[in-house]
Each structure stands twice: as C-alpha cells, then as structure tokens.
Amino acid sequence: MKLKHNQKLIIGNWKLNPLTLKEAVRLASKIDPQPLHETVICPPTLFLSSVKYPRLGAQDCFWLNKGAYTGQTSPLALKKLGVKYCLVGHSENRTAGESEEMIQKKVSALLSVKITPVLCVGFGTTVEEDDLEVTDIIKSQLTSALAGIDASKIVVAYEPVWAISSGDPYHHKMATPDHAEKIAMFIKTKFGVKKVLYGGSANSTNALEFLEQPDIDGLLPGGASLLPKDFNQIINMSC
Ligand code: 13P
C-alpha cells in the first residue's frame, strides 16, 4: 500500500481537450487510479458522464440548477454524476467576461450541492508587479468571490496568468515556488482558506519544488495533465 504522508491535491484541467469521447476515455484509462496524492481529473463537461476515474472534477458550471438557461451546466446535475470538485473563475473564463458577481454565485451554488469549488485567482496580475501588488489583486478577487461564503470549505488555486501555458513558470522571475508560497500563505492567513494549489505550467520537472512548499497544498496542471507519463509522475511524487 502506498504511504499517505504529506498527501497533496492534484487536479488535472484538461480544458477543451481531447476532441472525441474515445480519446477522453482512453486518456483517463492511462491515469494511475491509485496514486500517492489525491488526484482529480477535469475532462470537458461533454465527457464527464462517460470518463471513468475515481475522482472527477468539472471545469465550470452555472449558478442555478434547473430552468430556462440555454447552454448552461447545472451544479446539481454535476453532483448527480459524482463530481467532487469544480473550477470557478479560471482566467480563461474571466477573459471571456465572467464577472466577480457570477463567480461568487457559482461558488455559493456549488457549496449548496456539496461540490468543492476550486476558486482560481491570479487573473489581471502582470509579471512586472511585486508581491504586494499581486496580493492586492488577489485580495480583491477573494473578497468579492467569498462574500457570504465559508472560506474554509473551498480550495483556492493561485494561477499567475502569465505563467499559464508558458511552458516554463520560471521564465519570469516572479513565478517561482518562493513567490507562490508567499501568496499561498497570504491567502490562508488573510481569508481562512485551508487549501491553496499552484497552477501555471506545472509539470513533472518543476512539480516537486512547488509541492515541497509548506503552504502549497497541491497543483492544477493543464497541459501536463494531458500527458499520462508526466501526470502519473506528478501524482506519485513523494514530497
Ligand atoms: P498549464 O499547466 O497548461 O499552464 O495550465 C494551467 C491552468 O490553467 C490550469 O487551470
């Protein structure tokens, strides 16, 4: 049996990949179902009911469960599919117009059906800013999203927007494990959040340096979660 010490949370965000159900089922079948860390995969919503993995997450949802809302995804329907986590406020959705108010409503709706929201923050920061400026932006995003919410029940993912899909978080001096650790500590102490993940070009080469930080409770890899060899290394990495 694998040891459970220092268990982290690793959530693979497949984004809009792959293109077919067959490929999605195949990809999921290659991910170790009994890894060292708590592992969640988030396939596109369309494939959620067919992909088999012990812990499934959704990439987004609506804030109401039922009714005349064309094209939306019901949090309650996700719950009935066995979904355990749902991303909210991803920078790719904030870019497409998702507002702070919408994010707050989604977080609240998810908690009411007992799905853990994974609130993504870090949109709008730039690489030129220092830690203080970054914390100001994050503080404002968390203050809006957590209005009336018990922060101890959610997971926050710090995803510096410039590090996403860059292929190398160290390319910019700010996106280092040290910087992410400072931001994670700030989020926990200021807001009472219990779990903070790092996301932004996390891969099997750099994962350990992030996972070794005491206040970083896991990772939210995008690209690397589509590569079974890389992802299996991350989810079985002792730290
Ligand atoms: P990448 O790991 O591909 O940079 O994506 C990170 C991300 O946006 C996860 O939500």
PDB file of C-alpha atoms and ligand atoms in Angstrom:
ATOM      1  CA  MET A   1       0.000   0.000   0.000  1.00  0.00           C
ATOM      2  CA  LYS A   2       1.264   3.482  -0.813  1.00  0.00           C
ATOM      3  CA  LEU A   3       2.084   5.834   2.062  1.00  0.00           C
ATOM      4  CA  LYS A   4      -0.390   8.637   2.746  1.00  0.00           C
ATOM      5  CA  HIS A   5       2.095  11.071   4.335  1.00  0.00           C
ATOM      6  CA  ASN A   6       2.049  14.683   3.149  1.00  0.00           C
ATOM      7  CA  GLN A   7      -0.729  13.969   0.718  1.00  0.00           C
ATOM      8  CA  LYS A   8      -1.403  16.818  -1.696  1.00  0.00           C
ATOM      9  CA  LEU A   9      -4.301  17.549  -4.036  1.00  0.00           C
ATOM     10  CA  ILE A  10      -3.554  17.376  -7.766  1.00  0.00           C
ATOM     11  CA  ILE A  11      -6.262  18.476 -10.200  1.00  0.00           C
ATOM     12  CA  GLY A  12      -5.728  17.931 -13.916  1.00  0.00           C
ATOM     13  CA  ASN A  13      -7.538  20.520 -16.009  1.00  0.00           C
ATOM     14  CA  TRP A  14      -7.935  19.078 -19.499  1.00  0.00           C
ATOM     15  CA  LYS A  15      -9.507  22.338 -20.780  1.00  0.00           C
ATOM     16  CA  LEU A  16     -11.014  21.813 -24.266  1.00  0.00           C
ATOM     17  CA  ASN A  17      -9.154  18.541 -24.907  1.00  0.00           C
ATOM     18  CA  PRO A  18      -9.361  15.942 -26.344  1.00  0.00           C
ATOM     19  CA  LEU A  19     -11.779  16.187 -29.233  1.00  0.00           C
ATOM     20  CA  THR A  20     -13.555  12.834 -29.049  1.00  0.00           C
ATOM     21  CA  LEU A  21     -15.125  10.712 -26.320  1.00  0.00           C
ATOM     22  CA  LYS A  22     -12.994   7.751 -27.390  1.00  0.00           C
ATOM     23  CA  GLU A  23      -9.789   9.722 -26.830  1.00  0.00           C
ATOM     24  CA  ALA A  24     -11.076  11.050 -23.495  1.00  0.00           C
ATOM     25  CA  VAL A  25     -11.908   7.564 -22.185  1.00  0.00           C
ATOM     26  CA  ARG A  26      -8.525   6.329 -23.379  1.00  0.00           C
ATOM     27  CA  LEU A  27      -6.648   9.199 -21.740  1.00  0.00           C
ATOM     28  CA  ALA A  28      -8.418   8.657 -18.392  1.00  0.00           C
ATOM     29  CA  SER A  29      -7.644   4.930 -18.536  1.00  0.00           C
ATOM     30  CA  LYS A  30      -3.932   5.781 -18.593  1.00  0.00           C
ATOM     31  CA  ILE A  31      -4.007   7.814 -15.373  1.00  0.00           C
ATOM     32  CA  ASP A  32      -2.997   5.859 -12.251  1.00  0.00           C
ATOM     33  CA  PRO A  33      -6.283   5.300 -10.354  1.00  0.00           C
ATOM     34  CA  GLN A  34      -4.490   4.762  -7.012  1.00  0.00           C
ATOM     35  CA  PRO A  35      -1.815   7.447  -6.886  1.00  0.00           C
ATOM     36  CA  LEU A  36       0.083   8.759  -3.888  1.00  0.00           C
ATOM     37  CA  HIS A  37      -1.767  12.084  -3.902  1.00  0.00           C
ATOM     38  CA  GLU A  38      -5.487  12.818  -4.016  1.00  0.00           C
ATOM     39  CA  THR A  39      -5.976  13.152  -7.763  1.00  0.00           C
ATOM     40  CA  VAL A  40      -8.858  14.632  -9.714  1.00  0.00           C
ATOM     41  CA  ILE A  41      -9.293  14.876 -13.467  1.00  0.00           C
ATOM     42  CA  CYS A  42     -11.465  17.538 -15.108  1.00  0.00           C
ATOM     43  CA  PRO A  43     -12.438  16.481 -18.646  1.00  0.00           C
ATOM     44  CA  PRO A  44     -14.685  18.672 -20.816  1.00  0.00           C
ATOM     45  CA  THR A  45     -18.286  18.614 -19.463  1.00  0.00           C
ATOM     46  CA  LEU A  46     -19.470  16.691 -22.530  1.00  0.00           C
ATOM     47  CA  PHE A  47     -17.379  13.670 -21.497  1.00  0.00           C
ATOM     48  CA  LEU A  48     -17.957  13.729 -17.735  1.00  0.00           C
ATOM     49  CA  SER A  49     -20.615  11.030 -17.703  1.00  0.00           C
ATOM     50  CA  SER A  50     -18.502   8.547 -19.690  1.00  0.00           C
ATOM     51  CA  VAL A  51     -14.974   9.067 -18.429  1.00  0.00           C
ATOM     52  CA  LYS A  52     -14.066   6.666 -15.627  1.00  0.00           C
ATOM     53  CA  TYR A  53     -11.770   7.832 -12.847  1.00  0.00           C
ATOM     54  CA  PRO A  54     -12.153   7.634  -9.047  1.00  0.00           C
ATOM     55  CA  ARG A  55     -12.375  11.443  -8.639  1.00  0.00           C
ATOM     56  CA  LEU A  56     -13.868  13.685 -11.281  1.00  0.00           C
ATOM     57  CA  GLY A  57     -13.993  17.466 -11.429  1.00  0.00           C
ATOM     58  CA  ALA A  58     -15.810  19.916 -13.689  1.00  0.00           C
ATOM     59  CA  GLN A  59     -14.214  22.930 -15.351  1.00  0.00           C
ATOM     60  CA  ASP A  60     -17.096  25.340 -14.780  1.00  0.00           C
ATOM     61  CA  CYS A  61     -20.816  25.453 -14.010  1.00  0.00           C
ATOM     62  CA  PHE A  62     -23.831  27.751 -13.839  1.00  0.00           C
ATOM     63  CA  TRP A  63     -25.189  29.110 -10.521  1.00  0.00           C
ATOM     64  CA  LEU A  64     -28.696  27.689 -10.877  1.00  0.00           C
ATOM     65  CA  ASN A  65     -29.672  24.040 -11.013  1.00  0.00           C
ATOM     66  CA  LYS A  66     -32.593  23.960 -13.426  1.00  0.00           C
ATOM     67  CA  GLY A  67     -34.728  26.062 -15.760  1.00  0.00           C
ATOM     68  CA  ALA A  68     -34.627  28.109 -18.944  1.00  0.00           C
ATOM     69  CA  TYR A  69     -30.860  28.675 -19.135  1.00  0.00           C
ATOM     70  CA  THR A  70     -29.650  27.627 -22.569  1.00  0.00           C
ATOM     71  CA  GLY A  71     -26.259  26.016 -22.756  1.00  0.00           C
ATOM     72  CA  GLN A  72     -25.548  26.051 -19.010  1.00  0.00           C
ATOM     73  CA  THR A  73     -24.328  23.277 -16.692  1.00  0.00           C
ATOM     74  CA  SER A  74     -26.293  22.553 -13.525  1.00  0.00           C
ATOM     75  CA  PRO A  75     -24.289  22.150 -10.284  1.00  0.00           C
ATOM     76  CA  LEU A  76     -26.899  19.643  -9.085  1.00  0.00           C
ATOM     77  CA  ALA A  77     -26.563  17.584 -12.286  1.00  0.00           C
ATOM     78  CA  LEU A  78     -22.783  17.577 -11.769  1.00  0.00           C
ATOM     79  CA  LYS A  79     -23.321  16.335  -8.231  1.00  0.00           C
ATOM     80  CA  LYS A  80     -25.550  13.525  -9.515  1.00  0.00           C
ATOM     81  CA  LEU A  81     -22.748  12.497 -11.896  1.00  0.00           C
ATOM     82  CA  GLY A  82     -20.437  12.104  -8.901  1.00  0.00           C
ATOM     83  CA  VAL A  83     -18.380  15.251  -9.485  1.00  0.00           C
ATOM     84  CA  LYS A  84     -16.368  16.206  -6.373  1.00  0.00           C
ATOM     85  CA  TYR A  85     -14.677  19.477  -7.400  1.00  0.00           C
ATOM     86  CA  CYS A  86     -15.479  22.281  -9.837  1.00  0.00           C
ATOM     87  CA  LEU A  87     -13.174  25.036 -11.079  1.00  0.00           C
ATOM     88  CA  VAL A  88     -14.564  28.567 -10.869  1.00  0.00           C
ATOM     89  CA  GLY A  89     -13.133  31.874 -12.054  1.00  0.00           C
ATOM     90  CA  HIS A  90     -10.455  30.412 -14.303  1.00  0.00           C
ATOM     91  CA  SER A  91      -8.574  33.217 -16.033  1.00  0.00           C
ATOM     92  CA  GLU A  92      -9.634  31.834 -19.424  1.00  0.00           C
ATOM     93  CA  ASN A  93     -13.270  32.388 -18.366  1.00  0.00           C
ATOM     94  CA  ARG A  94     -12.595  35.746 -16.731  1.00  0.00           C
ATOM     95  CA  THR A  95     -11.068  36.823 -20.067  1.00  0.00           C
ATOM     96  CA  ALA A  96     -14.300  35.733 -21.766  1.00  0.00           C
ATOM     97  CA  GLY A  97     -16.312  38.033 -19.486  1.00  0.00           C
ATOM     98  CA  GLU A  98     -17.061  36.093 -16.293  1.00  0.00           C
ATOM     99  CA  SER A  99     -17.671  38.724 -13.595  1.00  0.00           C
ATOM    100  CA  GLU A 100     -16.845  38.706  -9.879  1.00  0.00           C
ATOM    101  CA  GLU A 101     -20.582  38.534  -9.162  1.00  0.00           C
ATOM    102  CA  MET A 102     -21.022  35.458 -11.377  1.00  0.00           C
ATOM    103  CA  ILE A 103     -18.051  33.816  -9.678  1.00  0.00           C
ATOM    104  CA  GLN A 104     -19.482  34.441  -6.204  1.00  0.00           C
ATOM    105  CA  LYS A 105     -22.832  32.950  -7.246  1.00  0.00           C
ATOM    106  CA  LYS A 106     -21.146  29.841  -8.696  1.00  0.00           C
ATOM    107  CA  VAL A 107     -19.078  29.282  -5.531  1.00  0.00           C
ATOM    108  CA  SER A 108     -22.219  29.566  -3.417  1.00  0.00           C
ATOM    109  CA  ALA A 109     -24.245  27.234  -5.685  1.00  0.00           C
ATOM    110  CA  LEU A 110     -21.520  24.592  -5.633  1.00  0.00           C
ATOM    111  CA  LEU A 111     -21.291  24.609  -1.847  1.00  0.00           C
ATOM    112  CA  SER A 112     -25.038  24.200  -1.608  1.00  0.00           C
ATOM    113  CA  VAL A 113     -24.834  20.900  -3.558  1.00  0.00           C
ATOM    114  CA  LYS A 114     -21.680  19.842  -1.679  1.00  0.00           C
ATOM    115  CA  ILE A 115     -19.226  20.116  -4.547  1.00  0.00           C
ATOM    116  CA  THR A 116     -15.936  21.740  -3.500  1.00  0.00           C
ATOM    117  CA  PRO A 117     -15.323  24.915  -5.516  1.00  0.00           C
ATOM    118  CA  VAL A 118     -11.753  25.425  -6.727  1.00  0.00           C
ATOM    119  CA  LEU A 119     -11.613  29.180  -6.987  1.00  0.00           C
ATOM    120  CA  CYS A 120      -8.928  30.347  -9.418  1.00  0.00           C
ATOM    121  CA  VAL A 121      -7.257  33.684  -8.724  1.00  0.00           C
ATOM    122  CA  GLY A 122      -4.355  35.466 -10.363  1.00  0.00           C
ATOM    123  CA  PHE A 123      -6.080  36.909 -13.419  1.00  0.00           C
ATOM    124  CA  GLY A 124      -5.078  40.510 -14.110  1.00  0.00           C
ATOM    125  CA  THR A 125      -1.669  40.262 -12.467  1.00  0.00           C
ATOM    126  CA  THR A 126       1.382  41.014 -14.549  1.00  0.00           C
ATOM    127  CA  VAL A 127       4.939  39.870 -14.292  1.00  0.00           C
ATOM    128  CA  GLU A 128       6.187  43.392 -13.556  1.00  0.00           C
ATOM    129  CA  GLU A 129       4.326  43.558 -10.251  1.00  0.00           C
ATOM    130  CA  ASP A 130       5.915  42.858  -6.895  1.00  0.00           C
ATOM    131  CA  ASP A 131       4.396  40.528  -4.278  1.00  0.00           C
ATOM    132  CA  LEU A 132       2.459  43.383  -2.658  1.00  0.00           C
ATOM    133  CA  GLU A 133       0.740  44.393  -5.887  1.00  0.00           C
ATOM    134  CA  VAL A 134      -0.123  40.758  -6.623  1.00  0.00           C
ATOM    135  CA  THR A 135      -1.630  40.304  -3.147  1.00  0.00           C
ATOM    136  CA  ASP A 136      -3.747  43.443  -3.676  1.00  0.00           C
ATOM    137  CA  ILE A 137      -5.280  41.982  -6.845  1.00  0.00           C
ATOM    138  CA  ILE A 138      -5.826  38.590  -5.250  1.00  0.00           C
ATOM    139  CA  LYS A 139      -7.304  40.179  -2.144  1.00  0.00           C
ATOM    140  CA  SER A 140      -9.860  41.992  -4.259  1.00  0.00           C
ATOM    141  CA  GLN A 141     -10.754  38.797  -6.199  1.00  0.00           C
ATOM    142  CA  LEU A 142     -11.135  36.776  -2.989  1.00  0.00           C
ATOM    143  CA  THR A 143     -13.109  39.469  -1.188  1.00  0.00           C
ATOM    144  CA  SER A 144     -15.710  39.511  -3.997  1.00  0.00           C
ATOM    145  CA  ALA A 145     -15.851  35.757  -4.553  1.00  0.00           C
ATOM    146  CA  LEU A 146     -16.066  34.899  -0.863  1.00  0.00           C
ATOM    147  CA  ALA A 147     -18.776  37.371   0.163  1.00  0.00           C
ATOM    148  CA  GLY A 148     -21.058  35.367   2.464  1.00  0.00           C
ATOM    149  CA  ILE A 149     -19.040  32.168   1.871  1.00  0.00           C
ATOM    150  CA  ASP A 150     -17.302  29.945   4.436  1.00  0.00           C
ATOM    151  CA  ALA A 151     -13.749  30.150   3.049  1.00  0.00           C
ATOM    152  CA  SER A 152     -12.654  27.039   4.942  1.00  0.00           C
ATOM    153  CA  LYS A 153     -14.863  24.950   2.624  1.00  0.00           C
ATOM    154  CA  ILE A 154     -13.257  25.948  -0.656  1.00  0.00           C
ATOM    155  CA  VAL A 155      -9.945  25.341  -2.406  1.00  0.00           C
ATOM    156  CA  VAL A 156      -8.123  28.289  -3.976  1.00  0.00           C
ATOM    157  CA  ALA A 157      -5.838  27.861  -6.976  1.00  0.00           C
ATOM    158  CA  TYR A 158      -3.248  30.587  -7.443  1.00  0.00           C
ATOM    159  CA  GLU A 159      -2.655  30.753 -11.174  1.00  0.00           C
ATOM    160  CA  PRO A 160      -0.475  33.710 -12.207  1.00  0.00           C
ATOM    161  CA  VAL A 161      -1.977  34.375 -15.597  1.00  0.00           C
ATOM    162  CA  TRP A 162       1.380  34.983 -17.268  1.00  0.00           C
ATOM    163  CA  ALA A 163       2.621  31.523 -16.261  1.00  0.00           C
ATOM    164  CA  ILE A 164      -0.350  29.648 -17.776  1.00  0.00           C
ATOM    165  CA  SER A 165       0.606  27.789 -20.966  1.00  0.00           C
ATOM    166  CA  SER A 166       4.000  29.483 -20.957  1.00  0.00           C
ATOM    167  CA  GLY A 167       5.678  26.084 -20.782  1.00  0.00           C
ATOM    168  CA  ASP A 168       8.049  27.326 -18.099  1.00  0.00           C
ATOM    169  CA  PRO A 169       6.907  29.165 -14.983  1.00  0.00           C
ATOM    170  CA  TYR A 170      10.500  30.173 -14.204  1.00  0.00           C
ATOM    171  CA  HIS A 171      10.721  32.043 -17.468  1.00  0.00           C
ATOM    172  CA  HIS A 172       9.512  35.023 -15.477  1.00  0.00           C
ATOM    173  CA  LYS A 173      11.280  35.749 -12.225  1.00  0.00           C
ATOM    174  CA  MET A 174       8.000  36.081 -10.323  1.00  0.00           C
ATOM    175  CA  ALA A 175       6.525  32.658 -10.991  1.00  0.00           C
ATOM    176  CA  THR A 176       8.800  30.777  -8.672  1.00  0.00           C
ATOM    177  CA  PRO A 177       7.922  28.335  -5.890  1.00  0.00           C
ATOM    178  CA  ASP A 178       9.039  31.008  -3.359  1.00  0.00           C
ATOM    179  CA  HIS A 179       6.656  33.585  -4.781  1.00  0.00           C
ATOM    180  CA  ALA A 180       3.784  31.071  -4.949  1.00  0.00           C
ATOM    181  CA  GLU A 181       4.486  30.062  -1.329  1.00  0.00           C
ATOM    182  CA  LYS A 182       4.233  33.699  -0.158  1.00  0.00           C
ATOM    183  CA  ILE A 183       0.955  34.170  -1.998  1.00  0.00           C
ATOM    184  CA  ALA A 184      -0.437  30.864  -0.652  1.00  0.00           C
ATOM    185  CA  MET A 185       0.437  31.874   2.904  1.00  0.00           C
ATOM    186  CA  PHE A 186      -1.237  35.245   2.381  1.00  0.00           C
ATOM    187  CA  ILE A 187      -4.442  33.597   1.084  1.00  0.00           C
ATOM    188  CA  LYS A 188      -4.601  31.257   4.062  1.00  0.00           C
ATOM    189  CA  THR A 189      -3.862  33.761   6.804  1.00  0.00           C
ATOM    190  CA  LYS A 190      -5.966  36.596   5.418  1.00  0.00           C
ATOM    191  CA  PHE A 191      -9.029  34.602   4.327  1.00  0.00           C
ATOM    192  CA  GLY A 192      -9.056  31.401   6.377  1.00  0.00           C
ATOM    193  CA  VAL A 193      -8.728  29.241   3.244  1.00  0.00           C
ATOM    194  CA  LYS A 194      -7.358  25.793   4.157  1.00  0.00           C
ATOM    195  CA  LYS A 195      -6.029  24.578   0.808  1.00  0.00           C
ATOM    196  CA  VAL A 196      -4.146  26.525  -1.860  1.00  0.00           C
ATOM    197  CA  LEU A 197      -2.947  24.989  -5.130  1.00  0.00           C
ATOM    198  CA  TYR A 198      -0.472  26.378  -7.651  1.00  0.00           C
ATOM    199  CA  GLY A 199      -1.246  26.350 -11.381  1.00  0.00           C
ATOM    200  CA  GLY A 200       0.669  27.700 -14.393  1.00  0.00           C
ATOM    201  CA  SER A 201       2.892  25.397 -16.461  1.00  0.00           C
ATOM    202  CA  ALA A 202       3.271  22.927 -13.596  1.00  0.00           C
ATOM    203  CA  ASN A 203       4.883  19.775 -14.957  1.00  0.00           C
ATOM    204  CA  SER A 204       6.830  16.719 -13.839  1.00  0.00           C
ATOM    205  CA  THR A 205      10.098  18.683 -13.930  1.00  0.00           C
ATOM    206  CA  ASN A 206       9.076  21.566 -11.668  1.00  0.00           C
ATOM    207  CA  ALA A 207       6.272  19.952  -9.601  1.00  0.00           C
ATOM    208  CA  LEU A 208       8.432  18.866  -6.687  1.00  0.00           C
ATOM    209  CA  GLU A 209       9.722  22.380  -5.988  1.00  0.00           C
ATOM    210  CA  PHE A 210       6.140  23.641  -5.676  1.00  0.00           C
ATOM    211  CA  LEU A 211       4.913  20.608  -3.709  1.00  0.00           C
ATOM    212  CA  GLU A 212       7.740  20.986  -1.192  1.00  0.00           C
ATOM    213  CA  GLN A 213       6.483  24.427  -0.144  1.00  0.00           C
ATOM    214  CA  PRO A 214       4.643  24.093   3.169  1.00  0.00           C
ATOM    215  CA  ASP A 215       1.660  26.263   2.198  1.00  0.00           C
ATOM    216  CA  ILE A 216       1.190  24.874  -1.305  1.00  0.00           C
ATOM    217  CA  ASP A 217      -1.265  22.019  -0.919  1.00  0.00           C
ATOM    218  CA  GLY A 218      -1.194  20.782  -4.484  1.00  0.00           C
ATOM    219  CA  LEU A 219      -1.151  21.628  -8.173  1.00  0.00           C
ATOM    220  CA  LEU A 220      -3.536  22.442 -11.009  1.00  0.00           C
ATOM    221  CA  PRO A 221      -1.706  21.333 -14.163  1.00  0.00           C
ATOM    222  CA  GLY A 222      -3.267  21.965 -17.569  1.00  0.00           C
ATOM    223  CA  GLY A 223      -1.004  20.810 -20.408  1.00  0.00           C
ATOM    224  CA  ALA A 224       0.818  18.231 -18.264  1.00  0.00           C
ATOM    225  CA  SER A 225      -2.475  16.565 -17.308  1.00  0.00           C
ATOM    226  CA  LEU A 226      -2.898  15.521 -20.962  1.00  0.00           C
ATOM    227  CA  LEU A 227       0.403  13.646 -20.899  1.00  0.00           C
ATOM    228  CA  PRO A 228      -0.152  10.435 -18.894  1.00  0.00           C
ATOM    229  CA  LYS A 229       3.569   9.832 -18.306  1.00  0.00           C
ATOM    230  CA  ASP A 230       4.115  13.339 -16.896  1.00  0.00           C
ATOM    231  CA  PHE A 231       0.863  13.399 -14.958  1.00  0.00           C
ATOM    232  CA  ASN A 232       1.454   9.962 -13.407  1.00  0.00           C
ATOM    233  CA  GLN A 233       4.862  11.164 -12.246  1.00  0.00           C
ATOM    234  CA  ILE A 234       3.337  14.253 -10.623  1.00  0.00           C
ATOM    235  CA  ILE A 235       0.599  12.353  -8.823  1.00  0.00           C
ATOM    236  CA  ASN A 236       3.079   9.820  -7.439  1.00  0.00           C
ATOM    237  CA  MET A 237       5.830  12.238  -6.440  1.00  0.00           C
ATOM    238  CA  SER A 238       6.960  11.893  -2.805  1.00  0.00           C
ATOM    239  CA  CYS A 239       7.366  15.255  -1.126  1.00  0.00           C
TER     240      CYS A 239
HETATM  241  P1  13P B   1      -0.961  24.949 -17.982  1.00  0.00           P
HETATM  242  O1  13P B   1      -0.453  23.953 -16.950  1.00  0.00           O
HETATM  243  O2  13P B   1      -1.151  24.360 -19.324  1.00  0.00           O
HETATM  244  O3  13P B   1      -0.135  26.191 -17.955  1.00  0.00           O
HETATM  245  O4  13P B   1      -2.429  25.357 -17.482  1.00  0.00           O
HETATM  246  C1  13P B   1      -2.613  25.795 -16.193  1.00  0.00           C
HETATM  247  C2  13P B   1      -4.051  26.036 -15.978  1.00  0.00           C
HETATM  248  O5  13P B   1      -4.603  26.985 -16.498  1.00  0.00           O
HETATM  249  C3  13P B   1      -4.778  25.054 -15.179  1.00  0.00           C
HETATM  250  O6  13P B   1      -6.055  25.502 -14.856  1.00  0.00           O
END
